[in-house]
């Protein structure tokens, strides 16, 4: 009985250590996985879909669109992974403190990072993975092996948009090819016999099965890319929402966990202060700030 209790505990510890090393230490594992998935998808697209579509006389610009989007995505990936997210140091902390005002709820004035021993500017956070304080910290992205902060948030948004567009373009061209094959074969107007010998009109399930038996790798790739497009599209929509409302992922998560906060010293203690985003300046200015982060504290217009 004691052994049966010890083994699950040890297994949990090993699992926890493995997950911690995987997600809380800088590693190129997810970068390699990211590149491998893109190579597999574009390898299949190039050697089968592109060739078949070329024979079917698809427009060359349509066939090259995924490659053009891929080139833009690779460029954004390199910039995002290599660019500094905006590290807070002892030399620039005093100037960064003047960039954003403290809201008194998520960000308190006068706090010092216990690890970096620097005064924490508003909207900054210490990243345990990179072991640095990041200005306007959003999150640590394992796929680019870098933090997302004030200096590379705009490039990261472009990276997400280009990655989603690339997956959608591959899915669109592949789906167009399979539909063209069905139209040329005229199978959609045919019939088939079931196991009992009864004749039925061709249905969608039969068409999918026919395509999977004829082009198994292409159909599998199409399913994977469609799923990827939906997931990336959802994340892109969320990232755009954050950009348009001038929030970070870190702030959004904290505000959702924060029902009410202790009042400021100047506020009555019977009135808890509810979080309110004080950094939003309107949709256009919020979006502009992502690509051109401010360097000084902007005074409110009277």
PDB file of C-alpha atoms in Angstrom:
ATOM      1  CA  UNK A   1       0.000   0.000   0.000  1.00  0.00           C
ATOM      2  CA  UNK A   2       2.866   2.405   0.845  1.00  0.00           C
ATOM      3  CA  UNK A   3       4.545   1.557  -2.472  1.00  0.00           C
ATOM      4  CA  UNK A   4       1.332   2.301  -4.357  1.00  0.00           C
ATOM      5  CA  UNK A   5       1.269   5.764  -2.779  1.00  0.00           C
ATOM      6  CA  UNK A   6       4.968   6.513  -3.348  1.00  0.00           C
ATOM      7  CA  UNK A   7       5.015   5.659  -7.083  1.00  0.00           C
ATOM      8  CA  UNK A   8       2.268   8.164  -8.099  1.00  0.00           C
ATOM      9  CA  UNK A   9       3.983  10.862  -6.010  1.00  0.00           C
ATOM     10  CA  UNK A  10       7.339  10.257  -7.704  1.00  0.00           C
ATOM     11  CA  UNK A  11       5.622  10.184 -11.092  1.00  0.00           C
ATOM     12  CA  UNK A  12       4.002  13.546 -10.367  1.00  0.00           C
ATOM     13  CA  UNK A  13       7.366  15.014  -9.354  1.00  0.00           C
ATOM     14  CA  UNK A  14       9.056  13.736 -12.513  1.00  0.00           C
ATOM     15  CA  UNK A  15       6.197  15.060 -14.660  1.00  0.00           C
ATOM     16  CA  UNK A  16       6.310  18.432 -12.905  1.00  0.00           C
ATOM     17  CA  UNK A  17      10.081  18.702 -13.400  1.00  0.00           C
ATOM     18  CA  UNK A  18       9.791  17.744 -17.053  1.00  0.00           C
ATOM     19  CA  UNK A  19       7.058  20.311 -17.701  1.00  0.00           C
ATOM     20  CA  UNK A  20       8.999  22.953 -15.798  1.00  0.00           C
ATOM     21  CA  UNK A  21      12.136  22.318 -17.849  1.00  0.00           C
ATOM     22  CA  UNK A  22      10.026  22.324 -21.029  1.00  0.00           C
ATOM     23  CA  UNK A  23       8.140  25.573 -20.453  1.00  0.00           C
ATOM     24  CA  UNK A  24      10.243  27.494 -17.913  1.00  0.00           C
ATOM     25  CA  UNK A  25      13.702  27.305 -19.439  1.00  0.00           C
ATOM     26  CA  UNK A  26      14.896  28.771 -22.714  1.00  0.00           C
ATOM     27  CA  UNK A  27      14.903  25.990 -25.286  1.00  0.00           C
ATOM     28  CA  UNK A  28      14.863  25.672 -29.067  1.00  0.00           C
ATOM     29  CA  UNK A  29      12.617  22.593 -28.918  1.00  0.00           C
ATOM     30  CA  UNK A  30       9.431  24.403 -29.934  1.00  0.00           C
ATOM     31  CA  UNK A  31      11.304  26.410 -32.565  1.00  0.00           C
ATOM     32  CA  UNK A  32      12.533  23.158 -34.129  1.00  0.00           C
ATOM     33  CA  UNK A  33       9.007  21.697 -33.908  1.00  0.00           C
ATOM     34  CA  UNK A  34       7.617  24.842 -35.508  1.00  0.00           C
ATOM     35  CA  UNK A  35      10.092  24.630 -38.407  1.00  0.00           C
ATOM     36  CA  UNK A  36       9.505  20.885 -38.800  1.00  0.00           C
ATOM     37  CA  UNK A  37       5.727  21.341 -39.090  1.00  0.00           C
ATOM     38  CA  UNK A  38       6.127  24.095 -41.668  1.00  0.00           C
ATOM     39  CA  UNK A  39       8.626  21.984 -43.626  1.00  0.00           C
ATOM     40  CA  UNK A  40       6.258  18.991 -43.599  1.00  0.00           C
ATOM     41  CA  UNK A  41       3.264  21.035 -44.767  1.00  0.00           C
ATOM     42  CA  UNK A  42       5.146  22.882 -47.508  1.00  0.00           C
ATOM     43  CA  UNK A  43       6.931  19.723 -48.579  1.00  0.00           C
ATOM     44  CA  UNK A  44       3.592  18.028 -49.176  1.00  0.00           C
ATOM     45  CA  UNK A  45       2.163  21.168 -50.783  1.00  0.00           C
ATOM     46  CA  UNK A  46       5.139  21.515 -53.139  1.00  0.00           C
ATOM     47  CA  UNK A  47       5.542  17.901 -54.251  1.00  0.00           C
ATOM     48  CA  UNK A  48       1.870  17.069 -54.694  1.00  0.00           C
ATOM     49  CA  UNK A  49      -0.579  19.975 -54.569  1.00  0.00           C
ATOM     50  CA  UNK A  50       1.595  22.434 -56.508  1.00  0.00           C
ATOM     51  CA  UNK A  51       2.418  19.884 -59.196  1.00  0.00           C
ATOM     52  CA  UNK A  52      -1.188  18.745 -59.633  1.00  0.00           C
ATOM     53  CA  UNK A  53      -2.469  22.331 -59.679  1.00  0.00           C
ATOM     54  CA  UNK A  54       0.166  23.271 -62.237  1.00  0.00           C
ATOM     55  CA  UNK A  55      -1.073  20.462 -64.477  1.00  0.00           C
ATOM     56  CA  UNK A  56      -4.634  21.690 -63.992  1.00  0.00           C
ATOM     57  CA  UNK A  57      -3.478  25.170 -65.070  1.00  0.00           C
ATOM     58  CA  UNK A  58      -4.152  27.016 -61.829  1.00  0.00           C
ATOM     59  CA  UNK A  59      -3.056  30.654 -61.907  1.00  0.00           C
ATOM     60  CA  UNK A  60       0.619  30.952 -60.985  1.00  0.00           C
ATOM     61  CA  UNK A  61       0.005  33.820 -58.518  1.00  0.00           C
ATOM     62  CA  UNK A  62      -2.477  31.678 -56.610  1.00  0.00           C
ATOM     63  CA  UNK A  63       0.048  28.840 -56.385  1.00  0.00           C
ATOM     64  CA  UNK A  64       2.857  31.161 -55.279  1.00  0.00           C
ATOM     65  CA  UNK A  65       0.781  33.012 -52.659  1.00  0.00           C
ATOM     66  CA  UNK A  66       1.555  30.518 -49.838  1.00  0.00           C
ATOM     67  CA  UNK A  67       5.296  30.859 -50.538  1.00  0.00           C
ATOM     68  CA  UNK A  68       5.125  34.667 -50.483  1.00  0.00           C
ATOM     69  CA  UNK A  69       3.250  34.599 -47.180  1.00  0.00           C
ATOM     70  CA  UNK A  70       5.748  32.060 -45.838  1.00  0.00           C
ATOM     71  CA  UNK A  71       8.653  34.373 -46.709  1.00  0.00           C
ATOM     72  CA  UNK A  72       6.984  37.221 -44.818  1.00  0.00           C
ATOM     73  CA  UNK A  73       6.249  34.935 -41.879  1.00  0.00           C
ATOM     74  CA  UNK A  74       9.860  33.722 -41.690  1.00  0.00           C
ATOM     75  CA  UNK A  75      11.064  37.330 -41.708  1.00  0.00           C
ATOM     76  CA  UNK A  76       8.691  38.270 -38.864  1.00  0.00           C
ATOM     77  CA  UNK A  77       9.713  35.144 -36.968  1.00  0.00           C
ATOM     78  CA  UNK A  78      13.412  36.000 -37.169  1.00  0.00           C
ATOM     79  CA  UNK A  79      12.799  39.598 -36.104  1.00  0.00           C
ATOM     80  CA  UNK A  80      10.526  38.551 -33.251  1.00  0.00           C
ATOM     81  CA  UNK A  81      12.836  35.849 -31.927  1.00  0.00           C
ATOM     82  CA  UNK A  82      16.028  37.909 -32.155  1.00  0.00           C
ATOM     83  CA  UNK A  83      14.748  41.373 -31.228  1.00  0.00           C
ATOM     84  CA  UNK A  84      14.979  42.539 -27.642  1.00  0.00           C
ATOM     85  CA  UNK A  85      11.483  42.676 -26.083  1.00  0.00           C
ATOM     86  CA  UNK A  86      12.477  45.763 -24.096  1.00  0.00           C
ATOM     87  CA  UNK A  87      14.578  44.711 -21.109  1.00  0.00           C
ATOM     88  CA  UNK A  88      14.449  46.849 -17.974  1.00  0.00           C
ATOM     89  CA  UNK A  89      17.936  47.483 -16.613  1.00  0.00           C
ATOM     90  CA  UNK A  90      19.385  49.687 -13.902  1.00  0.00           C
ATOM     91  CA  UNK A  91      20.537  52.158 -16.532  1.00  0.00           C
ATOM     92  CA  UNK A  92      17.156  52.628 -18.254  1.00  0.00           C
ATOM     93  CA  UNK A  93      14.726  51.929 -15.388  1.00  0.00           C
ATOM     94  CA  UNK A  94      14.445  55.605 -14.416  1.00  0.00           C
ATOM     95  CA  UNK A  95      13.434  56.622 -17.944  1.00  0.00           C
ATOM     96  CA  UNK A  96      11.059  53.679 -18.443  1.00  0.00           C
ATOM     97  CA  UNK A  97       9.228  54.559 -15.215  1.00  0.00           C
ATOM     98  CA  UNK A  98       8.132  57.766 -16.973  1.00  0.00           C
ATOM     99  CA  UNK A  99       6.571  55.970 -19.960  1.00  0.00           C
ATOM    100  CA  UNK A 100       3.370  54.640 -18.361  1.00  0.00           C
ATOM    101  CA  UNK A 101       1.409  55.813 -15.344  1.00  0.00           C
ATOM    102  CA  UNK A 102       0.770  53.426 -12.443  1.00  0.00           C
ATOM    103  CA  UNK A 103      -2.883  52.389 -12.259  1.00  0.00           C
ATOM    104  CA  UNK A 104      -2.663  51.560  -8.552  1.00  0.00           C
ATOM    105  CA  UNK A 105      -4.339  48.188  -9.080  1.00  0.00           C
ATOM    106  CA  UNK A 106      -2.228  45.937 -11.278  1.00  0.00           C
ATOM    107  CA  UNK A 107       0.839  48.144 -11.022  1.00  0.00           C
ATOM    108  CA  UNK A 108       1.877  49.867  -7.817  1.00  0.00           C
ATOM    109  CA  UNK A 109       4.381  52.677  -7.552  1.00  0.00           C
ATOM    110  CA  UNK A 110       7.680  52.089  -5.767  1.00  0.00           C
ATOM    111  CA  UNK A 111       7.955  48.304  -6.176  1.00  0.00           C
ATOM    112  CA  UNK A 112      11.375  46.791  -6.788  1.00  0.00           C
ATOM    113  CA  UNK A 113      11.988  43.516  -8.604  1.00  0.00           C
ATOM    114  CA  UNK A 114      13.534  41.167  -6.004  1.00  0.00           C
ATOM    115  CA  UNK A 115      15.520  39.343  -8.701  1.00  0.00           C
ATOM    116  CA  UNK A 116      16.794  42.198 -10.866  1.00  0.00           C
ATOM    117  CA  UNK A 117      16.813  44.726  -7.994  1.00  0.00           C
ATOM    118  CA  UNK A 118      15.494  47.475 -10.272  1.00  0.00           C
ATOM    119  CA  UNK A 119      12.485  49.732  -9.796  1.00  0.00           C
ATOM    120  CA  UNK A 120       9.605  48.203 -11.723  1.00  0.00           C
ATOM    121  CA  UNK A 121       8.010  50.483 -14.339  1.00  0.00           C
ATOM    122  CA  UNK A 122       4.254  50.243 -14.829  1.00  0.00           C
ATOM    123  CA  UNK A 123       3.206  47.392 -17.132  1.00  0.00           C
ATOM    124  CA  UNK A 124       6.525  45.563 -16.635  1.00  0.00           C
ATOM    125  CA  UNK A 125       7.010  42.055 -15.296  1.00  0.00           C
ATOM    126  CA  UNK A 126       9.904  39.772 -14.461  1.00  0.00           C
ATOM    127  CA  UNK A 127      10.110  36.767 -16.803  1.00  0.00           C
ATOM    128  CA  UNK A 128      11.309  33.680 -14.961  1.00  0.00           C
ATOM    129  CA  UNK A 129      12.303  32.066 -18.272  1.00  0.00           C
ATOM    130  CA  UNK A 130      14.473  34.881 -19.638  1.00  0.00           C
ATOM    131  CA  UNK A 131      15.400  35.977 -16.080  1.00  0.00           C
ATOM    132  CA  UNK A 132      14.921  39.636 -16.944  1.00  0.00           C
ATOM    133  CA  UNK A 133      12.306  42.322 -16.363  1.00  0.00           C
ATOM    134  CA  UNK A 134      10.459  43.168 -19.578  1.00  0.00           C
ATOM    135  CA  UNK A 135       8.851  46.529 -20.289  1.00  0.00           C
ATOM    136  CA  UNK A 136       5.168  46.264 -21.223  1.00  0.00           C
ATOM    137  CA  UNK A 137       5.410  42.511 -20.709  1.00  0.00           C
ATOM    138  CA  UNK A 138       2.868  40.491 -22.688  1.00  0.00           C
ATOM    139  CA  UNK A 139       3.961  36.863 -22.343  1.00  0.00           C
ATOM    140  CA  UNK A 140       6.842  34.497 -22.984  1.00  0.00           C
ATOM    141  CA  UNK A 141       6.327  32.710 -26.300  1.00  0.00           C
ATOM    142  CA  UNK A 142       7.953  29.278 -26.550  1.00  0.00           C
ATOM    143  CA  UNK A 143       7.374  29.194 -30.318  1.00  0.00           C
ATOM    144  CA  UNK A 144       9.750  32.117 -30.900  1.00  0.00           C
ATOM    145  CA  UNK A 145      11.835  31.346 -27.788  1.00  0.00           C
ATOM    146  CA  UNK A 146      11.601  34.937 -26.627  1.00  0.00           C
ATOM    147  CA  UNK A 147       9.547  37.292 -24.493  1.00  0.00           C
ATOM    148  CA  UNK A 148       6.976  39.541 -26.113  1.00  0.00           C
ATOM    149  CA  UNK A 149       7.253  43.100 -24.822  1.00  0.00           C
ATOM    150  CA  UNK A 150       7.113  46.720 -25.876  1.00  0.00           C
ATOM    151  CA  UNK A 151       9.889  46.474 -28.486  1.00  0.00           C
ATOM    152  CA  UNK A 152       8.696  43.405 -30.409  1.00  0.00           C
ATOM    153  CA  UNK A 153       4.919  43.313 -29.819  1.00  0.00           C
ATOM    154  CA  UNK A 154       4.205  44.785 -33.254  1.00  0.00           C
ATOM    155  CA  UNK A 155       6.418  42.254 -35.034  1.00  0.00           C
ATOM    156  CA  UNK A 156       4.800  39.440 -33.036  1.00  0.00           C
ATOM    157  CA  UNK A 157       1.343  40.584 -34.171  1.00  0.00           C
ATOM    158  CA  UNK A 158       2.544  40.589 -37.787  1.00  0.00           C
ATOM    159  CA  UNK A 159       4.044  37.146 -37.206  1.00  0.00           C
ATOM    160  CA  UNK A 160       0.682  35.810 -36.009  1.00  0.00           C
ATOM    161  CA  UNK A 161      -1.217  37.413 -38.884  1.00  0.00           C
ATOM    162  CA  UNK A 162       1.221  36.116 -41.506  1.00  0.00           C
ATOM    163  CA  UNK A 163       1.240  32.634 -39.986  1.00  0.00           C
ATOM    164  CA  UNK A 164      -2.564  32.491 -40.017  1.00  0.00           C
ATOM    165  CA  UNK A 165      -2.683  33.829 -43.574  1.00  0.00           C
ATOM    166  CA  UNK A 166      -0.091  31.258 -44.693  1.00  0.00           C
ATOM    167  CA  UNK A 167      -2.069  28.352 -43.239  1.00  0.00           C
ATOM    168  CA  UNK A 168      -5.304  29.714 -44.737  1.00  0.00           C
ATOM    169  CA  UNK A 169      -3.693  30.111 -48.176  1.00  0.00           C
ATOM    170  CA  UNK A 170      -2.383  26.537 -48.176  1.00  0.00           C
ATOM    171  CA  UNK A 171      -5.804  25.270 -47.087  1.00  0.00           C
ATOM    172  CA  UNK A 172      -7.591  27.325 -49.763  1.00  0.00           C
ATOM    173  CA  UNK A 173      -5.373  26.159 -52.642  1.00  0.00           C
ATOM    174  CA  UNK A 174      -5.510  22.531 -51.475  1.00  0.00           C
ATOM    175  CA  UNK A 175      -9.304  22.627 -51.101  1.00  0.00           C
ATOM    176  CA  UNK A 176      -9.623  24.240 -54.554  1.00  0.00           C
ATOM    177  CA  UNK A 177      -7.530  21.434 -56.032  1.00  0.00           C
ATOM    178  CA  UNK A 178      -9.652  18.683 -54.462  1.00  0.00           C
ATOM    179  CA  UNK A 179     -12.888  20.384 -55.544  1.00  0.00           C
ATOM    180  CA  UNK A 180     -11.520  20.693 -59.067  1.00  0.00           C
ATOM    181  CA  UNK A 181     -10.705  16.974 -59.071  1.00  0.00           C
ATOM    182  CA  UNK A 182     -14.277  16.162 -58.046  1.00  0.00           C
ATOM    183  CA  UNK A 183     -15.709  18.430 -60.736  1.00  0.00           C
ATOM    184  CA  UNK A 184     -13.544  16.933 -63.459  1.00  0.00           C
ATOM    185  CA  UNK A 185     -14.383  13.365 -62.414  1.00  0.00           C
ATOM    186  CA  UNK A 186     -18.125  14.168 -62.408  1.00  0.00           C
ATOM    187  CA  UNK A 187     -18.422  11.860 -59.410  1.00  0.00           C
ATOM    188  CA  UNK A 188     -20.778  14.204 -57.543  1.00  0.00           C
ATOM    189  CA  UNK A 189     -23.597  13.358 -59.958  1.00  0.00           C
ATOM    190  CA  UNK A 190     -23.012   9.619 -59.761  1.00  0.00           C
ATOM    191  CA  UNK A 191     -24.379   6.837 -57.562  1.00  0.00           C
ATOM    192  CA  UNK A 192     -22.908   3.965 -55.567  1.00  0.00           C
ATOM    193  CA  UNK A 193     -24.036   0.581 -54.224  1.00  0.00           C
ATOM    194  CA  UNK A 194     -23.947  -0.093 -50.483  1.00  0.00           C
ATOM    195  CA  UNK A 195     -23.178  -3.436 -48.803  1.00  0.00           C
ATOM    196  CA  UNK A 196     -26.775  -4.570 -49.329  1.00  0.00           C
ATOM    197  CA  UNK A 197     -26.630  -3.769 -53.025  1.00  0.00           C
ATOM    198  CA  UNK A 198     -28.906  -0.750 -52.803  1.00  0.00           C
ATOM    199  CA  UNK A 199     -28.170   2.238 -54.988  1.00  0.00           C
ATOM    200  CA  UNK A 200     -27.621   5.650 -53.360  1.00  0.00           C
ATOM    201  CA  UNK A 201     -26.784   9.123 -54.585  1.00  0.00           C
ATOM    202  CA  UNK A 202     -23.276  10.276 -53.765  1.00  0.00           C
ATOM    203  CA  UNK A 203     -23.115  12.092 -50.413  1.00  0.00           C
ATOM    204  CA  UNK A 204     -20.473  14.259 -48.762  1.00  0.00           C
ATOM    205  CA  UNK A 205     -19.237  11.386 -46.591  1.00  0.00           C
ATOM    206  CA  UNK A 206     -18.709   9.261 -49.703  1.00  0.00           C
ATOM    207  CA  UNK A 207     -16.821  12.088 -51.447  1.00  0.00           C
ATOM    208  CA  UNK A 208     -14.531  12.592 -48.439  1.00  0.00           C
ATOM    209  CA  UNK A 209     -13.853   8.849 -48.274  1.00  0.00           C
ATOM    210  CA  UNK A 210     -13.140   8.762 -52.013  1.00  0.00           C
ATOM    211  CA  UNK A 211     -10.694  11.666 -51.759  1.00  0.00           C
ATOM    212  CA  UNK A 212      -8.996  10.157 -48.726  1.00  0.00           C
ATOM    213  CA  UNK A 213      -8.459   6.862 -50.535  1.00  0.00           C
ATOM    214  CA  UNK A 214      -7.203   8.656 -53.647  1.00  0.00           C
ATOM    215  CA  UNK A 215      -5.096  11.394 -52.019  1.00  0.00           C
ATOM    216  CA  UNK A 216      -4.602  10.279 -48.393  1.00  0.00           C
ATOM    217  CA  UNK A 217      -1.644  12.548 -47.566  1.00  0.00           C
ATOM    218  CA  UNK A 218      -3.210  15.612 -49.176  1.00  0.00           C
ATOM    219  CA  UNK A 219      -6.510  15.130 -47.336  1.00  0.00           C
ATOM    220  CA  UNK A 220      -4.704  14.590 -44.033  1.00  0.00           C
ATOM    221  CA  UNK A 221      -2.629  17.723 -44.621  1.00  0.00           C
ATOM    222  CA  UNK A 222      -5.762  19.699 -45.485  1.00  0.00           C
ATOM    223  CA  UNK A 223      -7.466  18.624 -42.265  1.00  0.00           C
ATOM    224  CA  UNK A 224      -4.412  19.581 -40.209  1.00  0.00           C
ATOM    225  CA  UNK A 225      -4.035  22.969 -41.921  1.00  0.00           C
ATOM    226  CA  UNK A 226      -7.739  23.797 -41.528  1.00  0.00           C
ATOM    227  CA  UNK A 227      -7.548  22.992 -37.817  1.00  0.00           C
ATOM    228  CA  UNK A 228      -4.377  25.074 -37.546  1.00  0.00           C
ATOM    229  CA  UNK A 229      -6.055  27.984 -39.334  1.00  0.00           C
ATOM    230  CA  UNK A 230      -9.002  27.915 -36.928  1.00  0.00           C
ATOM    231  CA  UNK A 231      -6.744  27.816 -33.847  1.00  0.00           C
ATOM    232  CA  UNK A 232      -4.452  30.546 -35.149  1.00  0.00           C
ATOM    233  CA  UNK A 233      -7.428  32.605 -36.284  1.00  0.00           C
ATOM    234  CA  UNK A 234      -8.879  32.513 -32.776  1.00  0.00           C
ATOM    235  CA  UNK A 235      -5.560  33.509 -31.217  1.00  0.00           C
ATOM    236  CA  UNK A 236      -5.095  36.256 -33.824  1.00  0.00           C
ATOM    237  CA  UNK A 237      -8.530  37.652 -33.013  1.00  0.00           C
ATOM    238  CA  UNK A 238      -7.663  37.692 -29.314  1.00  0.00           C
ATOM    239  CA  UNK A 239      -4.301  39.385 -29.993  1.00  0.00           C
ATOM    240  CA  UNK A 240      -5.976  42.013 -32.182  1.00  0.00           C
ATOM    241  CA  UNK A 241      -8.517  42.659 -29.429  1.00  0.00           C
ATOM    242  CA  UNK A 242      -5.688  43.209 -26.946  1.00  0.00           C
ATOM    243  CA  UNK A 243      -3.888  45.524 -29.369  1.00  0.00           C
ATOM    244  CA  UNK A 244      -6.995  47.580 -30.130  1.00  0.00           C
ATOM    245  CA  UNK A 245      -7.793  47.974 -26.425  1.00  0.00           C
ATOM    246  CA  UNK A 246      -4.150  48.560 -25.397  1.00  0.00           C
ATOM    247  CA  UNK A 247      -3.887  45.565 -23.093  1.00  0.00           C
ATOM    248  CA  UNK A 248      -1.289  42.862 -22.694  1.00  0.00           C
ATOM    249  CA  UNK A 249      -1.940  39.184 -22.142  1.00  0.00           C
ATOM    250  CA  UNK A 250      -0.469  39.535 -18.659  1.00  0.00           C
ATOM    251  CA  UNK A 251      -2.811  42.433 -17.832  1.00  0.00           C
ATOM    252  CA  UNK A 252      -5.852  40.686 -19.309  1.00  0.00           C
ATOM    253  CA  UNK A 253      -5.237  37.540 -17.248  1.00  0.00           C
ATOM    254  CA  UNK A 254      -4.624  39.500 -14.057  1.00  0.00           C
ATOM    255  CA  UNK A 255      -7.718  41.646 -14.543  1.00  0.00           C
ATOM    256  CA  UNK A 256      -9.868  38.521 -14.988  1.00  0.00           C
ATOM    257  CA  UNK A 257      -8.563  37.064 -11.730  1.00  0.00           C
ATOM    258  CA  UNK A 258      -9.089  40.397 -10.005  1.00  0.00           C
ATOM    259  CA  UNK A 259     -12.682  40.874  -8.934  1.00  0.00           C
ATOM    260  CA  UNK A 260     -11.870  43.822  -6.691  1.00  0.00           C
ATOM    261  CA  UNK A 261      -8.662  45.265  -5.356  1.00  0.00           C
ATOM    262  CA  UNK A 262      -7.701  46.861  -2.061  1.00  0.00           C
ATOM    263  CA  UNK A 263      -8.331  50.596  -2.187  1.00  0.00           C
ATOM    264  CA  UNK A 264      -5.593  53.146  -2.580  1.00  0.00           C
ATOM    265  CA  UNK A 265      -4.422  54.868   0.600  1.00  0.00           C
ATOM    266  CA  UNK A 266      -6.378  57.963  -0.443  1.00  0.00           C
ATOM    267  CA  UNK A 267      -9.553  55.984  -1.084  1.00  0.00           C
ATOM    268  CA  UNK A 268     -12.156  54.945   1.520  1.00  0.00           C
ATOM    269  CA  UNK A 269     -11.543  51.388   2.720  1.00  0.00           C
ATOM    270  CA  UNK A 270     -15.211  50.477   2.334  1.00  0.00           C
ATOM    271  CA  UNK A 271     -15.017  51.040  -1.429  1.00  0.00           C
ATOM    272  CA  UNK A 272     -12.807  48.451  -3.137  1.00  0.00           C
ATOM    273  CA  UNK A 273     -11.157  49.769  -6.285  1.00  0.00           C
ATOM    274  CA  UNK A 274     -12.249  47.873  -9.376  1.00  0.00           C
ATOM    275  CA  UNK A 275      -9.737  47.468 -12.190  1.00  0.00           C
ATOM    276  CA  UNK A 276     -10.099  49.822 -15.136  1.00  0.00           C
ATOM    277  CA  UNK A 277      -7.827  49.962 -18.146  1.00  0.00           C
ATOM    278  CA  UNK A 278      -6.271  53.445 -18.046  1.00  0.00           C
ATOM    279  CA  UNK A 279      -3.917  52.848 -20.983  1.00  0.00           C
ATOM    280  CA  UNK A 280      -6.472  52.759 -23.796  1.00  0.00           C
ATOM    281  CA  UNK A 281      -6.376  55.896 -25.975  1.00  0.00           C
ATOM    282  CA  UNK A 282      -8.748  54.867 -28.751  1.00  0.00           C
ATOM    283  CA  UNK A 283      -8.526  52.171 -31.390  1.00  0.00           C
ATOM    284  CA  UNK A 284      -6.218  53.981 -33.827  1.00  0.00           C
ATOM    285  CA  UNK A 285      -3.774  55.279 -31.211  1.00  0.00           C
ATOM    286  CA  UNK A 286      -3.746  51.913 -29.442  1.00  0.00           C
ATOM    287  CA  UNK A 287      -2.838  50.127 -32.661  1.00  0.00           C
ATOM    288  CA  UNK A 288      -0.225  52.757 -33.466  1.00  0.00           C
ATOM    289  CA  UNK A 289       1.361  52.269 -30.048  1.00  0.00           C
ATOM    290  CA  UNK A 290       1.963  48.565 -30.767  1.00  0.00           C
ATOM    291  CA  UNK A 291       4.244  49.436 -33.687  1.00  0.00           C
ATOM    292  CA  UNK A 292       5.624  52.670 -32.244  1.00  0.00           C
ATOM    293  CA  UNK A 293       5.811  52.318 -28.456  1.00  0.00           C
ATOM    294  CA  UNK A 294       5.975  55.598 -26.500  1.00  0.00           C
ATOM    295  CA  UNK A 295       9.201  56.718 -24.881  1.00  0.00           C
ATOM    296  CA  UNK A 296       7.775  59.329 -22.487  1.00  0.00           C
ATOM    297  CA  UNK A 297       4.692  59.589 -20.332  1.00  0.00           C
ATOM    298  CA  UNK A 298       1.855  61.112 -22.349  1.00  0.00           C
ATOM    299  CA  UNK A 299      -0.081  63.763 -20.477  1.00  0.00           C
ATOM    300  CA  UNK A 300      -3.838  63.589 -20.583  1.00  0.00           C
ATOM    301  CA  UNK A 301      -5.480  66.224 -22.717  1.00  0.00           C
ATOM    302  CA  UNK A 302      -7.758  68.556 -20.834  1.00  0.00           C
TER     303      UNK A 302
END
